[in-house]
Short mmCIF file of C-alpha atoms in Angstrom, two decimals:
data_model
loop_
_atom_site.label_atom_id
_atom_site.label_comp_id
_atom_site.label_asym_id
_atom_site.label_seq_id
_atom_site.Cartn_x
_atom_site.Cartn_y
_atom_site.Cartn_z
CA MET A 1028 44.32 -14.23 65.63
CA PHE A 1029 46.09 -17.01 65.21
CA ASP A 1030 46.44 -20.30 66.30
CA LEU A 1031 49.84 -22.58 67.32
CA THR A 1032 50.12 -23.73 64.12
CA ALA A 1033 50.16 -21.40 62.05
CA LEU A 1034 52.41 -19.19 64.78
CA ARG A 1035 54.76 -22.64 64.44
CA LEU A 1036 54.59 -21.84 60.62
CA ALA A 1037 55.16 -18.25 61.35
CA ALA A 1038 58.52 -19.07 63.48
CA THR A 1039 60.05 -21.46 60.07
CA THR A 1040 59.32 -18.13 58.12
CA VAL A 1041 61.24 -16.18 60.39
CA TYR A 1042 64.46 -18.05 61.07
CA GLN A 1043 64.55 -18.63 57.02
CA SER A 1044 66.50 -14.95 58.17
CA MET A 1045 67.82 -14.66 61.28
CA SER A 1046 68.05 -17.49 64.00
CA PRO A 1047 65.99 -17.38 67.68
CA THR A 1048 66.97 -14.44 70.08
CA PRO A 1049 69.06 -16.26 73.68
CA GLN A 1050 67.11 -15.54 77.07
CA LEU A 1051 69.25 -15.48 79.87
CA ALA A 1052 69.30 -15.35 83.53
CA TRP A 1053 71.85 -12.85 84.94
CA PRO A 1054 73.18 -13.64 87.76
CA LEU A 1055 74.11 -9.72 88.76
CA LEU A 1056 70.07 -8.41 88.13
CA ALA A 1057 69.24 -11.77 90.23
CA GLU A 1058 71.13 -9.80 93.23
CA GLN A 1059 70.10 -6.27 93.05
CA LEU A 1060 66.57 -7.10 92.52
CA GLY A 1061 65.96 -10.28 94.85
CA CYS A 1062 64.47 -12.07 92.23
CA THR A 1063 65.43 -14.61 88.96
CA VAL A 1064 65.22 -12.39 86.05
CA TRP A 1065 65.25 -13.55 82.00
CA VAL A 1066 66.07 -11.49 80.51
CA LYS A 1067 64.86 -11.63 76.19
CA HIS A 1068 67.60 -10.45 74.03
CA GLU A 1069 65.86 -9.19 71.06
CA ASN A 1070 68.66 -7.08 70.89
CA HIS A 1071 70.69 -9.22 68.63
CA ASN A 1072 68.40 -9.74 66.51
CA PRO A 1073 69.78 -8.74 62.15
CA THR A 1074 68.20 -4.81 62.84
CA GLY A 1075 69.01 -4.53 66.50
CA ALA A 1076 65.01 -5.11 67.60
CA PHE A 1077 62.32 -7.82 67.58
CA LYS A 1078 59.78 -5.66 64.47
CA VAL A 1079 62.21 -7.73 61.92
CA ARG A 1080 59.95 -11.02 62.95
CA GLY A 1081 56.89 -8.86 61.78
CA GLY A 1082 58.52 -7.20 59.00
CA MET A 1083 59.59 -10.54 57.08
CA LEU A 1084 56.45 -11.90 57.79
CA TYR A 1085 54.11 -9.14 56.57
CA VAL A 1086 56.23 -8.91 53.41
CA GLN A 1087 55.98 -12.76 52.03
CA GLY A 1088 52.55 -12.69 53.30
CA LEU A 1089 51.96 -10.00 51.20
CA LEU A 1090 54.04 -10.55 47.99
CA SER A 1091 51.64 -14.39 48.27
CA ARG A 1092 48.54 -12.26 48.18
CA GLU A 1093 49.14 -8.89 46.25
CA PRO A 1094 52.43 -10.85 43.55
CA GLN A 1095 51.47 -7.39 41.41
CA THR A 1096 52.81 -5.48 44.66
CA LYS A 1097 55.64 -2.96 43.62
CA GLY A 1098 56.59 -0.72 46.65
CA LEU A 1099 55.88 0.46 49.79
CA VAL A 1100 54.91 2.85 52.09
CA THR A 1101 54.96 3.27 56.16
CA ALA A 1102 55.87 5.20 59.24
CA THR A 1103 57.94 4.51 61.73
CA ARG A 1104 60.22 6.08 64.60
CA GLY A 1105 62.39 2.66 63.26
CA ASN A 1106 62.58 0.14 64.12
CA HIS A 1107 59.50 -0.73 61.89
CA GLY A 1108 60.78 0.98 59.40
CA GLN A 1109 64.06 -0.81 59.63
CA SER A 1110 61.97 -4.69 59.89
CA LEU A 1111 60.41 -3.36 56.82
CA ALA A 1112 63.71 -2.15 54.87
CA LEU A 1113 65.24 -5.11 55.19
CA ALA A 1114 62.70 -7.49 53.97
CA ALA A 1115 61.44 -4.79 50.68
CA ARG A 1116 65.21 -5.07 50.09
CA ARG A 1117 65.03 -9.04 49.92
CA HIS A 1118 62.31 -9.00 47.62
CA GLY A 1119 63.41 -6.30 45.57
CA LEU A 1120 60.99 -3.71 46.41
CA THR A 1121 60.93 -0.16 46.67
CA ILE A 1122 60.01 1.38 49.94
CA SER A 1123 59.52 4.94 51.27
CA ILE A 1124 59.39 5.31 54.91
CA VAL A 1125 57.69 8.34 56.82
CA VAL A 1126 59.56 9.79 60.19
CA PRO A 1127 58.39 12.62 62.18
CA GLU A 1128 61.55 15.47 62.49
CA GLY A 1129 63.74 15.66 64.31
CA ASN A 1130 64.10 11.00 64.48
CA SER A 1131 67.73 9.43 65.54
CA LEU A 1132 69.99 10.39 62.66
CA GLU A 1133 71.31 6.73 62.89
CA LYS A 1134 68.12 4.72 62.93
CA ASN A 1135 67.34 7.24 59.71
CA ALA A 1136 70.81 5.92 58.40
CA ALA A 1137 70.18 2.15 59.08
CA MET A 1138 67.50 2.76 56.92
CA ARG A 1139 68.49 4.26 53.34
CA ALA A 1140 71.29 2.28 53.88
CA LEU A 1141 69.28 -0.85 53.60
CA GLY A 1142 67.75 0.94 50.60
CA ALA A 1143 64.63 3.15 51.91
CA THR A 1144 63.78 6.12 51.39
CA VAL A 1145 63.26 8.57 53.91
CA ILE A 1146 61.37 11.40 53.95
CA GLU A 1147 61.20 13.42 57.62
CA HIS A 1148 57.09 14.86 58.21
CA GLY A 1149 55.45 16.14 61.19
CA LYS A 1150 56.54 16.55 64.57
CA ASP A 1151 55.28 13.26 66.07
CA PHE A 1152 55.03 9.20 64.25
CA ASP A 1153 50.77 10.13 63.99
CA GLU A 1154 51.50 12.82 62.53
CA ALA A 1155 54.20 10.94 60.15
CA ARG A 1156 51.44 8.00 59.94
CA SER A 1157 49.12 10.22 58.16
CA HIS A 1158 51.36 11.74 56.06
CA ALA A 1159 52.34 7.82 54.54
CA ALA A 1160 48.49 6.93 53.92
CA THR A 1161 48.67 10.52 51.84
CA LEU A 1162 52.17 9.21 49.82
CA ALA A 1163 50.12 5.69 49.47
CA VAL A 1164 47.09 7.27 47.61
CA ASP A 1165 49.11 9.62 45.81
CA HIS A 1166 51.92 7.60 44.41
CA GLN A 1167 50.50 3.82 44.36
CA LEU A 1168 52.30 2.58 46.99
CA HIS A 1169 51.13 -0.02 49.32
CA LEU A 1170 50.46 1.27 52.81
CA VAL A 1171 51.72 -0.85 56.00
CA PRO A 1172 50.09 -0.95 58.95
CA ALA A 1173 51.78 0.01 62.55
CA PHE A 1174 49.64 -3.16 63.72
CA HIS A 1175 48.67 -5.65 61.48
CA PRO A 1176 48.04 -9.80 61.91
CA ASP A 1177 51.11 -10.48 60.08
CA LEU A 1178 52.99 -8.37 62.17
CA ILE A 1179 51.74 -9.57 65.58
CA ARG A 1180 52.46 -12.77 64.44
CA GLY A 1181 55.57 -12.31 63.36
CA VAL A 1182 56.75 -10.56 66.44
CA ALA A 1183 54.52 -13.37 68.79
CA THR A 1184 57.88 -16.53 67.38
CA TYR A 1185 60.31 -14.46 70.10
CA ALA A 1186 56.94 -15.16 72.60
CA LEU A 1187 57.38 -18.49 71.63
CA GLU A 1188 61.09 -18.67 71.86
CA LEU A 1189 60.96 -17.52 75.15
CA LEU A 1190 57.72 -19.06 77.35
CA GLU A 1191 58.94 -22.64 76.04
CA ALA A 1192 62.81 -21.87 77.04
CA VAL A 1193 61.60 -21.42 80.55
CA ALA A 1194 58.65 -22.82 82.14
CA ASP A 1195 57.08 -21.17 85.42
CA LEU A 1196 57.93 -17.48 84.64
CA HIS A 1197 55.66 -15.51 87.04
CA THR A 1198 55.76 -12.81 84.87
CA VAL A 1199 57.05 -11.06 82.25
CA TYR A 1200 57.16 -7.34 81.50
CA VAL A 1201 56.60 -6.08 78.42
CA PRO A 1202 57.04 -2.66 76.42
CA ILE A 1203 54.41 -0.77 74.42
CA GLY A 1204 54.61 0.85 71.84
CA MET A 1205 51.56 0.41 68.88
CA GLY A 1206 50.77 -2.73 70.62
CA SER A 1207 51.89 -5.94 68.77
CA GLY A 1208 54.58 -7.00 70.89
CA ILE A 1209 53.37 -7.19 73.91
CA CYS A 1210 49.62 -8.40 71.91
CA GLY A 1211 51.88 -11.58 70.40
CA LEU A 1212 53.40 -12.44 73.35
CA ILE A 1213 49.39 -12.52 74.83
CA GLN A 1214 48.72 -14.28 72.74
CA ALA A 1215 51.56 -16.68 73.02
CA ARG A 1216 51.36 -17.49 76.31
CA ASP A 1217 47.65 -18.18 75.94
CA LEU A 1218 48.10 -20.49 72.88
CA LEU A 1219 50.76 -22.44 75.22
CA GLY A 1220 47.58 -22.81 78.24
CA LEU A 1221 49.91 -20.64 80.35
CA ASN A 1222 49.32 -18.81 83.14
CA THR A 1223 52.01 -15.80 83.22
CA GLU A 1224 51.09 -12.58 84.06
CA ILE A 1225 52.27 -10.45 81.47
CA VAL A 1226 53.13 -6.16 82.43
CA GLY A 1227 52.66 -3.77 79.89
CA VAL A 1228 55.21 -1.02 80.66
CA VAL A 1229 54.34 2.71 79.11
CA SER A 1230 56.09 5.96 79.32
CA GLU A 1231 54.33 8.64 81.79
CA HIS A 1232 54.83 11.10 79.21
CA ALA A 1233 53.13 9.16 76.42
CA ASP A 1234 50.56 7.10 78.15
CA ALA A 1235 47.70 6.88 76.30
CA PHE A 1236 47.45 2.98 76.23
CA ALA A 1237 47.55 3.28 80.13
CA GLN A 1238 44.75 6.02 79.78
CA SER A 1239 42.96 3.85 78.17
CA VAL A 1240 42.94 0.36 79.97
CA GLU A 1241 42.09 2.09 83.34
CA GLN A 1242 39.04 4.50 81.31
CA GLY A 1243 37.83 1.35 79.26
CA ARG A 1244 37.89 3.25 75.76
CA VAL A 1245 40.35 4.30 73.27
CA VAL A 1246 42.47 7.39 75.09
CA CYS A 1247 44.12 9.99 73.04
CA THR A 1248 47.37 12.54 74.99
CA ALA A 1249 48.29 15.68 73.05
CA SER A 1250 51.41 15.09 72.69
CA ALA A 1251 53.85 11.52 73.84
CA HIS A 1252 57.37 13.04 74.82
CA THR A 1253 59.65 10.97 76.24
CA PHE A 1254 63.43 10.11 74.87
CA ALA A 1255 62.18 6.34 74.80
CA ASP A 1256 60.38 7.06 70.65
CA GLY A 1257 59.82 3.28 70.50
CA LEU A 1258 56.96 4.07 73.77
CA ALA A 1259 55.79 7.19 71.62
CA CYS A 1260 52.26 6.72 71.10
CA ARG A 1261 49.21 9.21 70.99
CA GLN A 1262 46.80 7.18 69.35
CA PRO A 1263 45.95 4.15 70.75
CA LEU A 1264 44.73 1.47 68.03
CA PRO A 1265 41.00 -0.41 68.98
CA GLU A 1266 42.35 -3.32 68.03
CA SER A 1267 45.60 -3.75 70.49
CA LEU A 1268 43.83 -1.96 73.38
CA GLU A 1269 41.14 -5.04 73.27
CA ILE A 1270 43.81 -7.70 73.20
CA ILE A 1271 45.47 -5.61 75.73
CA ALA A 1272 42.69 -4.95 78.03
CA LYS A 1273 41.98 -8.37 78.10
CA GLY A 1274 45.29 -10.46 78.29
CA ALA A 1275 47.55 -8.08 81.24
CA ALA A 1276 47.10 -8.09 84.11
CA ARG A 1277 47.85 -4.37 84.25
CA VAL A 1278 49.91 -1.48 82.14
CA ILE A 1279 52.32 0.83 84.19
CA ARG A 1280 53.80 3.81 83.66
CA VAL A 1281 57.29 4.33 84.19
CA SER A 1282 59.66 7.75 84.24
CA ASP A 1283 62.03 8.67 81.54
CA ARG A 1284 64.65 8.73 84.57
CA GLU A 1285 63.96 5.23 85.79
CA ILE A 1286 64.24 4.10 82.29
CA ALA A 1287 67.24 6.25 82.31
CA TYR A 1288 68.50 4.14 84.93
CA ALA A 1289 67.49 0.90 83.22
CA MET A 1290 69.62 0.83 80.53
CA ARG A 1291 71.96 2.66 82.94
CA LEU A 1292 71.95 -1.14 85.09
CA TYR A 1293 71.65 -3.27 81.89
CA HIS A 1294 74.70 -1.91 80.99
CA GLU A 1295 76.33 -2.33 84.25
CA THR A 1296 74.75 -5.78 85.04
CA THR A 1297 75.37 -7.51 81.55
CA HIS A 1298 77.29 -4.98 78.63
CA ASN A 1299 74.36 -5.18 76.41
CA THR A 1300 72.85 -2.37 75.51
CA ALA A 1301 69.26 -0.81 75.56
CA GLU A 1302 67.89 1.86 73.90
CA GLY A 1303 65.03 3.58 75.85
CA ALA A 1304 62.54 1.43 75.02
CA GLY A 1305 64.36 -1.64 74.94
CA ALA A 1306 65.08 -0.69 79.23
CA ALA A 1307 61.58 0.14 79.23
CA ALA A 1308 60.28 -3.39 80.22
CA LEU A 1309 63.48 -3.69 83.37
CA ALA A 1310 62.14 -0.46 84.57
CA GLY A 1311 58.42 -1.87 85.29
CA LEU A 1312 60.43 -4.43 87.35
CA ILE A 1313 62.69 -2.51 88.98
CA LYS A 1314 58.86 -0.09 89.98
CA GLU A 1315 57.39 -3.52 91.05
CA GLN A 1316 60.66 -5.63 92.44
CA SER A 1317 59.03 -5.48 95.81
CA GLN A 1318 56.07 -7.42 94.52
CA GLN A 1319 58.22 -9.61 92.38
CA GLN A 1320 60.67 -10.90 95.20
CA GLY A 1321 61.63 -14.60 95.14
CA ARG A 1322 59.70 -15.37 91.67
CA ARG A 1323 60.24 -16.10 88.17
CA VAL A 1324 60.45 -13.35 86.34
CA ALA A 1325 60.90 -12.15 82.52
CA VAL A 1326 61.90 -8.48 80.70
CA ILE A 1327 61.47 -7.93 76.91
CA LEU A 1328 65.44 -6.53 75.94
CA SER A 1329 62.78 -5.25 72.58
CA GLY A 1330 65.85 -3.72 70.99
CA ALA A 1331 69.22 -1.83 71.52
CA ASN A 1332 69.01 1.11 68.18
CA ILE A 1333 69.88 4.95 70.68
CA ASP A 1334 71.82 7.33 68.95
CA ARG A 1335 75.54 7.41 70.13
CA ARG A 1336 76.13 10.86 72.13
CA MET A 1337 72.64 10.20 73.58
CA TYR A 1338 73.90 7.10 75.31
CA ALA A 1339 77.36 8.19 76.11
CA ALA A 1340 75.12 11.20 78.04
CA ILE A 1341 73.10 8.45 79.79
CA LEU A 1342 75.56 6.26 80.96
CA ASP A 1343 78.01 8.99 82.47
CA GLU A 1344 74.93 10.18 84.74
CA ASP A 1345 75.52 9.55 88.08
CA MET A 1346 73.81 6.31 89.74
CA SER A 1347 72.71 7.47 92.56
CA PRO A 1348 71.31 5.11 95.40
CA ASN A 1349 68.68 7.36 96.09
CA TRP A 1350 66.75 6.28 92.89
CA PRO A 1351 64.06 6.40 92.33
CA LYS A 1352 62.14 9.18 93.85
#
């Protein structure tokens, strides 16, 4: 996919637009979970999510290959779209972004504020993605995919930062949407010659990747209804599945209730905001905490972009001592 030199070059490009994000070991998380917990704070990025790294690298690479490009189109639930909107604005390109109907109002507003034209279409990401492809043909726009080597190499720079900053990590938990984040992490680990196990985390309500890994083939689900919209994939891509199946120790499922608990725990122990997908990795660690006692573990807080009303309602729920059931 890419070598270590290419990854370090990607980091140089990314750092023209942002600083490296911190990885912090939080004492209260360690106290609650019985292991050292390093949090990779991708919520501290310019768009509040890890995707910005890939967007910057992708658009720069596109313009070097196709300098005549004037306009982009893509589909998103929000973070991928914000990353591309920021990159498009910096390079003077137009961009249309298709989101499913009922998408996050605040993510939509953020994309519009970055200069994007936001189009609502379809019941979920996959229908939005199909409409984006149609718009690309009809209006001669460049269609930006959800998964591409430059997107992976860009987001893999977060993994390079984490794995070079924190030695002897036993396990890293990472959310899976379309797969760029976990694939970048797997590649960075392999390039550094580490034995760290990587555990992918999906929603039990959007578990197409988990089913696909278990069955050794692409399995599509009829729906992907989870409030953690960054996990809402029902049609895995074969190329990302191949990397995950080969490089991840396992892919585990968490419930929306478990994700909401992890969001509250982040707030209580670190005072950081996590969106649903951003908290999924911590939910995965909590689910497997008996397996990680005394170990050095990292979780990827991949994003913080959640609508205020939803976040307030989640924080207001009772953190029952009987959780989880």
